[in-house]
Amino acid sequence: QITLKESGPTLVRPTQTLTLTCTFSGFSLSTSGVGVGWIRQPPGKALEWLALTYWDDERRYSPPLKSRLSITKDTSKNQVVLTMTNMDPEDTATYFCARYFVPLKNFEYWGQGTLVTVSS
Amino acid sequence: QSVLTQPPSVSGAPGQRVTISCIGSSSNIGTGYDVNWYQKLPGAAPKLLIYGNTNRRSGVPDRFSGSKSGASASLAITGLQAEDEGEYYCQSYDMGLSWVFGGGTNLTVV
């Protein structure tokens, strides 16, 4: 059974750095064709892809946010960490991590999401 | 502003058929990238319904179907049920932006 779960702070101050952890089970990020991505949804708005890391350590970032994002993986711990710098109230959103499967090119398994509020 | 355009809302009566469109461009759907569809219910994680334009994920009722033509795609839901009420998102790949989602469509079962 594949599961993913996001963890991190629920409240972040403006200009601070957000660090979120995705802990997963039921698959390995060392398996060819597997990736883990981060997607967010601001309240009342659409889903937005942020970043993705592949089994081979290739990393991809949303171009508009690339300068603020970093994604890393710890295969031994089954974790993927997303950091976002210089947080703004507009970054208030529910942040999801999801498993990406290259052969089928989809995000098949998702975590439940974690709401992050940016406020002073 | 999403690069994949969806209608903000659609509605239908129980038992009816509704379709949700997803209009892209030559930098994403039109260049051959596949379209996936997700259902998002309030407070829940997005759920993959359709992948690779037309393939139903295991366990998804055959009331849900997907199609693609040119630079656009559609999700059709037949035999509408109250439990289908929620948000629906198309997703594809864009040459300049990587993975992209549509703006979402809110389905109301009236």
PDB file of N, CA, C and O in Angstrom, chain B residues 16-70:
ATOM      1  N   GLN B  16     -27.970  12.619 -15.307  1.00  0.00           N
ATOM      2  CA  GLN B  16     -27.614  13.277 -16.551  1.00  0.00           C
ATOM      3  C   GLN B  16     -26.135  13.108 -16.876  1.00  0.00           C
ATOM      4  O   GLN B  16     -25.366  12.563 -16.100  1.00  0.00           O
ATOM      5  N   ARG B  17     -25.764  13.607 -18.060  1.00  0.00           N
ATOM      6  CA  ARG B  17     -24.378  13.580 -18.524  1.00  0.00           C
ATOM      7  C   ARG B  17     -23.839  14.997 -18.575  1.00  0.00           C
ATOM      8  O   ARG B  17     -24.520  15.917 -19.023  1.00  0.00           O
ATOM      9  N   VAL B  18     -22.609  15.155 -18.076  1.00  0.00           N
ATOM     10  CA  VAL B  18     -21.955  16.449 -18.168  1.00  0.00           C
ATOM     11  C   VAL B  18     -20.564  16.253 -18.758  1.00  0.00           C
ATOM     12  O   VAL B  18     -19.978  15.161 -18.666  1.00  0.00           O
ATOM     13  N   THR B  19     -20.064  17.290 -19.385  1.00  0.00           N
ATOM     14  CA  THR B  19     -18.695  17.264 -19.887  1.00  0.00           C
ATOM     15  C   THR B  19     -17.943  18.491 -19.387  1.00  0.00           C
ATOM     16  O   THR B  19     -18.526  19.562 -19.227  1.00  0.00           O
ATOM     17  N   ILE B  20     -16.668  18.293 -19.139  1.00  0.00           N
ATOM     18  CA  ILE B  20     -15.784  19.364 -18.704  1.00  0.00           C
ATOM     19  C   ILE B  20     -14.650  19.471 -19.711  1.00  0.00           C
ATOM     20  O   ILE B  20     -13.963  18.475 -19.967  1.00  0.00           O
ATOM     21  N   SER B  21     -14.484  20.644 -20.271  1.00  0.00           N
ATOM     22  CA  SER B  21     -13.454  20.833 -21.280  1.00  0.00           C
ATOM     23  C   SER B  21     -12.167  21.356 -20.672  1.00  0.00           C
ATOM     24  O   SER B  21     -12.164  21.965 -19.590  1.00  0.00           O
ATOM     25  N   CYS B  22     -11.077  21.128 -21.380  1.00  0.00           N
ATOM     26  CA  CYS B  22      -9.751  21.562 -20.957  1.00  0.00           C
ATOM     27  C   CYS B  22      -9.022  22.001 -22.226  1.00  0.00           C
ATOM     28  O   CYS B  22      -8.664  21.155 -23.056  1.00  0.00           O
ATOM     29  N   ILE B  23      -8.874  23.299 -22.386  1.00  0.00           N
ATOM     30  CA  ILE B  23      -8.297  23.831 -23.615  1.00  0.00           C
ATOM     31  C   ILE B  23      -6.862  24.268 -23.379  1.00  0.00           C
ATOM     32  O   ILE B  23      -6.591  25.101 -22.513  1.00  0.00           O
ATOM     33  N   GLY B  24      -5.968  23.685 -24.143  1.00  0.00           N
ATOM     34  CA  GLY B  24      -4.555  24.005 -24.020  1.00  0.00           C
ATOM     35  C   GLY B  24      -4.042  24.743 -25.239  1.00  0.00           C
ATOM     36  O   GLY B  24      -4.785  25.505 -25.877  1.00  0.00           O
ATOM     37  N   SER B  25      -2.795  24.494 -25.564  1.00  0.00           N
ATOM     38  CA  SER B  25      -2.169  25.185 -26.698  1.00  0.00           C
ATOM     39  C   SER B  25      -1.097  24.304 -27.325  1.00  0.00           C
ATOM     40  O   SER B  25      -0.907  23.149 -26.936  1.00  0.00           O
ATOM     41  N   SER B  26      -0.402  24.883 -28.272  1.00  0.00           N
ATOM     42  CA  SER B  26       0.630  24.135 -28.985  1.00  0.00           C
ATOM     43  C   SER B  26       1.865  23.870 -28.130  1.00  0.00           C
ATOM     44  O   SER B  26       2.755  23.137 -28.550  1.00  0.00           O
ATOM     45  N   SER B  27       1.925  24.465 -26.941  1.00  0.00           N
ATOM     46  CA  SER B  27       3.073  24.212 -26.068  1.00  0.00           C
ATOM     47  C   SER B  27       2.774  23.130 -25.036  1.00  0.00           C
ATOM     48  O   SER B  27       3.652  22.746 -24.265  1.00  0.00           O
ATOM     49  N   ASN B  28       1.552  22.631 -25.024  1.00  0.00           N
ATOM     50  CA  ASN B  28       1.231  21.565 -24.073  1.00  0.00           C
ATOM     51  C   ASN B  28       0.395  20.474 -24.745  1.00  0.00           C
ATOM     52  O   ASN B  28       0.944  19.622 -25.447  1.00  0.00           O
ATOM     53  N   ILE B  29      -0.898  20.497 -24.568  1.00  0.00           N
ATOM     54  CA  ILE B  29      -1.733  19.419 -25.107  1.00  0.00           C
ATOM     55  C   ILE B  29      -1.575  19.292 -26.617  1.00  0.00           C
ATOM     56  O   ILE B  29      -1.505  18.186 -27.169  1.00  0.00           O
ATOM     57  N   GLY B  30      -1.520  20.418 -27.292  1.00  0.00           N
ATOM     58  CA  GLY B  30      -1.455  20.418 -28.751  1.00  0.00           C
ATOM     59  C   GLY B  30      -0.187  19.827 -29.335  1.00  0.00           C
ATOM     60  O   GLY B  30      -0.156  19.459 -30.513  1.00  0.00           O
ATOM     61  N   THR B  31       0.831  19.718 -28.518  1.00  0.00           N
ATOM     62  CA  THR B  31       2.088  19.170 -29.023  1.00  0.00           C
ATOM     63  C   THR B  31       2.190  17.675 -28.734  1.00  0.00           C
ATOM     64  O   THR B  31       3.209  17.051 -29.055  1.00  0.00           O
ATOM     65  N   GLY B  32       1.121  17.136 -28.128  1.00  0.00           N
ATOM     66  CA  GLY B  32       1.073  15.695 -27.945  1.00  0.00           C
ATOM     67  C   GLY B  32       1.181  15.209 -26.518  1.00  0.00           C
ATOM     68  O   GLY B  32       1.098  14.003 -26.267  1.00  0.00           O
ATOM     69  N   TYR B  33       1.343  16.108 -25.574  1.00  0.00           N
ATOM     70  CA  TYR B  33       1.432  15.673 -24.175  1.00  0.00           C
ATOM     71  C   TYR B  33       0.082  15.154 -23.687  1.00  0.00           C
ATOM     72  O   TYR B  33      -0.971  15.689 -24.037  1.00  0.00           O
ATOM     73  N   ASP B  34       0.155  14.115 -22.879  1.00  0.00           N
ATOM     74  CA  ASP B  34      -1.056  13.489 -22.367  1.00  0.00           C
ATOM     75  C   ASP B  34      -1.770  14.374 -21.349  1.00  0.00           C
ATOM     76  O   ASP B  34      -1.169  15.247 -20.722  1.00  0.00           O
ATOM     77  N   VAL B  35      -3.065  14.086 -21.175  1.00  0.00           N
ATOM     78  CA  VAL B  35      -3.888  14.792 -20.203  1.00  0.00           C
ATOM     79  C   VAL B  35      -4.378  13.815 -19.135  1.00  0.00           C
ATOM     80  O   VAL B  35      -4.807  12.692 -19.453  1.00  0.00           O
ATOM     81  N   ASN B  36      -4.259  14.237 -17.898  1.00  0.00           N
ATOM     82  CA  ASN B  36      -4.800  13.480 -16.773  1.00  0.00           C
ATOM     83  C   ASN B  36      -5.913  14.293 -16.123  1.00  0.00           C
ATOM     84  O   ASN B  36      -5.925  15.527 -16.204  1.00  0.00           O
ATOM     85  N   TRP B  37      -6.844  13.603 -15.480  1.00  0.00           N
ATOM     86  CA  TRP B  37      -7.950  14.271 -14.799  1.00  0.00           C
ATOM     87  C   TRP B  37      -7.992  13.833 -13.335  1.00  0.00           C
ATOM     88  O   TRP B  37      -7.845  12.648 -13.025  1.00  0.00           O
ATOM     89  N   TYR B  38      -8.216  14.812 -12.464  1.00  0.00           N
ATOM     90  CA  TYR B  38      -8.268  14.564 -11.027  1.00  0.00           C
ATOM     91  C   TYR B  38      -9.572  15.108 -10.457  1.00  0.00           C
ATOM     92  O   TYR B  38     -10.077  16.145 -10.896  1.00  0.00           O
ATOM     93  N   GLN B  39     -10.084  14.411  -9.450  1.00  0.00           N
ATOM     94  CA  GLN B  39     -11.250  14.861  -8.696  1.00  0.00           C
ATOM     95  C   GLN B  39     -10.760  15.355  -7.343  1.00  0.00           C
ATOM     96  O   GLN B  39      -9.973  14.676  -6.669  1.00  0.00           O
ATOM     97  N   LYS B  40     -11.212  16.541  -6.965  1.00  0.00           N
ATOM     98  CA  LYS B  40     -10.804  17.115  -5.686  1.00  0.00           C
ATOM     99  C   LYS B  40     -12.054  17.424  -4.871  1.00  0.00           C
ATOM    100  O   LYS B  40     -12.837  18.314  -5.219  1.00  0.00           O
ATOM    101  N   LEU B  41     -12.239  16.686  -3.789  1.00  0.00           N
ATOM    102  CA  LEU B  41     -13.363  16.939  -2.899  1.00  0.00           C
ATOM    103  C   LEU B  41     -12.874  17.788  -1.736  1.00  0.00           C
ATOM    104  O   LEU B  41     -11.694  17.730  -1.364  1.00  0.00           O
ATOM    105  N   PRO B  42     -13.753  18.577  -1.114  1.00  0.00           N
ATOM    106  CA  PRO B  42     -13.327  19.461  -0.016  1.00  0.00           C
ATOM    107  C   PRO B  42     -12.653  18.693   1.108  1.00  0.00           C
ATOM    108  O   PRO B  42     -13.159  17.674   1.561  1.00  0.00           O
ATOM    109  N   GLY B  43     -11.484  19.168   1.495  1.00  0.00           N
ATOM    110  CA  GLY B  43     -10.774  18.565   2.602  1.00  0.00           C
ATOM    111  C   GLY B  43     -10.080  17.261   2.281  1.00  0.00           C
ATOM    112  O   GLY B  43      -9.507  16.628   3.170  1.00  0.00           O
ATOM    113  N   ALA B  44     -10.108  16.868   1.012  1.00  0.00           N
ATOM    114  CA  ALA B  44      -9.497  15.599   0.622  1.00  0.00           C
ATOM    115  C   ALA B  44      -8.370  15.835  -0.373  1.00  0.00           C
ATOM    116  O   ALA B  44      -8.272  16.901  -0.983  1.00  0.00           O
ATOM    117  N   ALA B  45      -7.532  14.837  -0.551  1.00  0.00           N
ATOM    118  CA  ALA B  45      -6.471  14.914  -1.537  1.00  0.00           C
ATOM    119  C   ALA B  45      -7.044  14.727  -2.937  1.00  0.00           C
ATOM    120  O   ALA B  45      -8.065  14.052  -3.107  1.00  0.00           O
ATOM    121  N   PRO B  46      -6.420  15.301  -3.941  1.00  0.00           N
ATOM    122  CA  PRO B  46      -6.847  15.028  -5.320  1.00  0.00           C
ATOM    123  C   PRO B  46      -6.768  13.540  -5.609  1.00  0.00           C
ATOM    124  O   PRO B  46      -5.877  12.841  -5.133  1.00  0.00           O
ATOM    125  N   LYS B  47      -7.732  13.068  -6.396  1.00  0.00           N
ATOM    126  CA  LYS B  47      -7.801  11.654  -6.753  1.00  0.00           C
ATOM    127  C   LYS B  47      -7.700  11.526  -8.270  1.00  0.00           C
ATOM    128  O   LYS B  47      -8.470  12.160  -8.998  1.00  0.00           O
ATOM    129  N   LEU B  48      -6.742  10.723  -8.724  1.00  0.00           N
ATOM    130  CA  LEU B  48      -6.579  10.510 -10.157  1.00  0.00           C
ATOM    131  C   LEU B  48      -7.758   9.714 -10.701  1.00  0.00           C
ATOM    132  O   LEU B  48      -8.087   8.647 -10.179  1.00  0.00           O
ATOM    133  N   LEU B  49      -8.399  10.234 -11.742  1.00  0.00           N
ATOM    134  CA  LEU B  49      -9.526   9.542 -12.376  1.00  0.00           C
ATOM    135  C   LEU B  49      -9.122   8.937 -13.723  1.00  0.00           C
ATOM    136  O   LEU B  49      -9.364   7.761 -13.980  1.00  0.00           O
ATOM    137  N   ILE B  50      -8.557   9.784 -14.573  1.00  0.00           N
ATOM    138  CA  ILE B  50      -8.212   9.427 -15.940  1.00  0.00           C
ATOM    139  C   ILE B  50      -6.757   9.786 -16.182  1.00  0.00           C
ATOM    140  O   ILE B  50      -6.320  10.879 -15.810  1.00  0.00           O
ATOM    141  N   TYR B  51      -6.013   8.883 -16.818  1.00  0.00           N
ATOM    142  CA  TYR B  51      -4.631   9.188 -17.182  1.00  0.00           C
ATOM    143  C   TYR B  51      -4.394   8.833 -18.647  1.00  0.00           C
ATOM    144  O   TYR B  51      -5.144   8.043 -19.231  1.00  0.00           O
ATOM    145  N   GLY B  52      -3.376   9.454 -19.219  1.00  0.00           N
ATOM    146  CA  GLY B  52      -3.092   9.178 -20.627  1.00  0.00           C
ATOM    147  C   GLY B  52      -4.267   9.458 -21.539  1.00  0.00           C
ATOM    148  O   GLY B  52      -4.524   8.710 -22.485  1.00  0.00           O
ATOM    149  N   ASN B  53      -4.977  10.521 -21.255  1.00  0.00           N
ATOM    150  CA  ASN B  53      -6.112  11.011 -22.053  1.00  0.00           C
ATOM    151  C   ASN B  53      -7.406  10.207 -21.891  1.00  0.00           C
ATOM    152  O   ASN B  53      -8.492  10.784 -21.776  1.00  0.00           O
ATOM    153  N   THR B  54      -7.294   8.892 -21.938  1.00  0.00           N
ATOM    154  CA  THR B  54      -8.509   8.075 -22.009  1.00  0.00           C
ATOM    155  C   THR B  54      -8.561   6.895 -21.045  1.00  0.00           C
ATOM    156  O   THR B  54      -9.575   6.195 -20.970  1.00  0.00           O
ATOM    157  N   ASN B  55      -7.487   6.670 -20.295  1.00  0.00           N
ATOM    158  CA  ASN B  55      -7.404   5.470 -19.465  1.00  0.00           C
ATOM    159  C   ASN B  55      -7.974   5.709 -18.073  1.00  0.00           C
ATOM    160  O   ASN B  55      -7.536   6.611 -17.351  1.00  0.00           O
ATOM    161  N   ARG B  56      -8.924   4.881 -17.706  1.00  0.00           N
ATOM    162  CA  ARG B  56      -9.547   5.002 -16.397  1.00  0.00           C
ATOM    163  C   ARG B  56      -8.678   4.307 -15.356  1.00  0.00           C
ATOM    164  O   ARG B  56      -8.230   3.170 -15.553  1.00  0.00           O
ATOM    165  N   ARG B  57      -8.429   4.992 -14.256  1.00  0.00           N
ATOM    166  CA  ARG B  57      -7.646   4.377 -13.188  1.00  0.00           C
ATOM    167  C   ARG B  57      -8.449   3.227 -12.593  1.00  0.00           C
ATOM    168  O   ARG B  57      -9.691   3.273 -12.541  1.00  0.00           O
ATOM    169  N   SER B  58      -7.773   2.202 -12.145  1.00  0.00           N
ATOM    170  CA  SER B  58      -8.436   1.056 -11.534  1.00  0.00           C
ATOM    171  C   SER B  58      -9.337   1.507 -10.389  1.00  0.00           C
ATOM    172  O   SER B  58      -8.919   2.287  -9.527  1.00  0.00           O
ATOM    173  N   GLY B  59     -10.565   1.035 -10.412  1.00  0.00           N
ATOM    174  CA  GLY B  59     -11.507   1.369  -9.351  1.00  0.00           C
ATOM    175  C   GLY B  59     -12.394   2.563  -9.664  1.00  0.00           C
ATOM    176  O   GLY B  59     -13.379   2.806  -8.958  1.00  0.00           O
ATOM    177  N   VAL B  60     -12.078   3.291 -10.721  1.00  0.00           N
ATOM    178  CA  VAL B  60     -12.900   4.446 -11.107  1.00  0.00           C
ATOM    179  C   VAL B  60     -14.080   3.935 -11.941  1.00  0.00           C
ATOM    180  O   VAL B  60     -13.877   3.178 -12.896  1.00  0.00           O
ATOM    181  N   PRO B  61     -15.282   4.338 -11.584  1.00  0.00           N
ATOM    182  CA  PRO B  61     -16.469   3.845 -12.324  1.00  0.00           C
ATOM    183  C   PRO B  61     -16.394   4.184 -13.808  1.00  0.00           C
ATOM    184  O   PRO B  61     -15.842   5.228 -14.193  1.00  0.00           O
ATOM    185  N   ASP B  62     -16.969   3.319 -14.634  1.00  0.00           N
ATOM    186  CA  ASP B  62     -16.923   3.570 -16.081  1.00  0.00           C
ATOM    187  C   ASP B  62     -17.863   4.692 -16.499  1.00  0.00           C
ATOM    188  O   ASP B  62     -18.001   4.985 -17.686  1.00  0.00           O
ATOM    189  N   ARG B  63     -18.498   5.335 -15.524  1.00  0.00           N
ATOM    190  CA  ARG B  63     -19.284   6.546 -15.821  1.00  0.00           C
ATOM    191  C   ARG B  63     -18.357   7.714 -16.201  1.00  0.00           C
ATOM    192  O   ARG B  63     -18.790   8.701 -16.788  1.00  0.00           O
ATOM    193  N   PHE B  64     -17.076   7.585 -15.820  1.00  0.00           N
ATOM    194  CA  PHE B  64     -16.092   8.612 -16.116  1.00  0.00           C
ATOM    195  C   PHE B  64     -15.296   8.200 -17.359  1.00  0.00           C
ATOM    196  O   PHE B  64     -14.808   7.074 -17.447  1.00  0.00           O
ATOM    197  N   SER B  65     -15.170   9.133 -18.303  1.00  0.00           N
ATOM    198  CA  SER B  65     -14.385   8.852 -19.490  1.00  0.00           C
ATOM    199  C   SER B  65     -13.679  10.111 -19.966  1.00  0.00           C
ATOM    200  O   SER B  65     -14.149  11.227 -19.726  1.00  0.00           O
ATOM    201  N   GLY B  66     -12.534   9.917 -20.616  1.00  0.00           N
ATOM    202  CA  GLY B  66     -11.776  11.045 -21.105  1.00  0.00           C
ATOM    203  C   GLY B  66     -11.517  10.938 -22.592  1.00  0.00           C
ATOM    204  O   GLY B  66     -11.501   9.855 -23.165  1.00  0.00           O
ATOM    205  N   SER B  67     -11.333  12.103 -23.207  1.00  0.00           N
ATOM    206  CA  SER B  67     -11.015  12.155 -24.627  1.00  0.00           C
ATOM    207  C   SER B  67     -10.093  13.334 -24.885  1.00  0.00           C
ATOM    208  O   SER B  67      -9.969  14.240 -24.061  1.00  0.00           O
ATOM    209  N   LYS B  68      -9.436  13.271 -26.045  1.00  0.00           N
ATOM    210  CA  LYS B  68      -8.512  14.345 -26.412  1.00  0.00           C
ATOM    211  C   LYS B  68      -8.586  14.543 -27.915  1.00  0.00           C
ATOM    212  O   LYS B  68      -8.673  13.578 -28.688  1.00  0.00           O
ATOM    213  N   SER B  69      -8.552  15.795 -28.318  1.00  0.00           N
ATOM    214  CA  SER B  69      -8.544  16.117 -29.738  1.00  0.00           C
ATOM    215  C   SER B  69      -7.776  17.416 -29.932  1.00  0.00           C
ATOM    216  O   SER B  69      -8.145  18.446 -29.374  1.00  0.00           O
ATOM    217  N   GLY B  70      -6.721  17.330 -30.706  1.00  0.00           N
ATOM    218  CA  GLY B  70      -5.925  18.522 -30.938  1.00  0.00           C
ATOM    219  C   GLY B  70      -5.324  19.064 -29.663  1.00  0.00           C
ATOM    220  O   GLY B  70      -4.659  18.350 -28.921  1.00  0.00           O
TER     221      GLY B  70
END
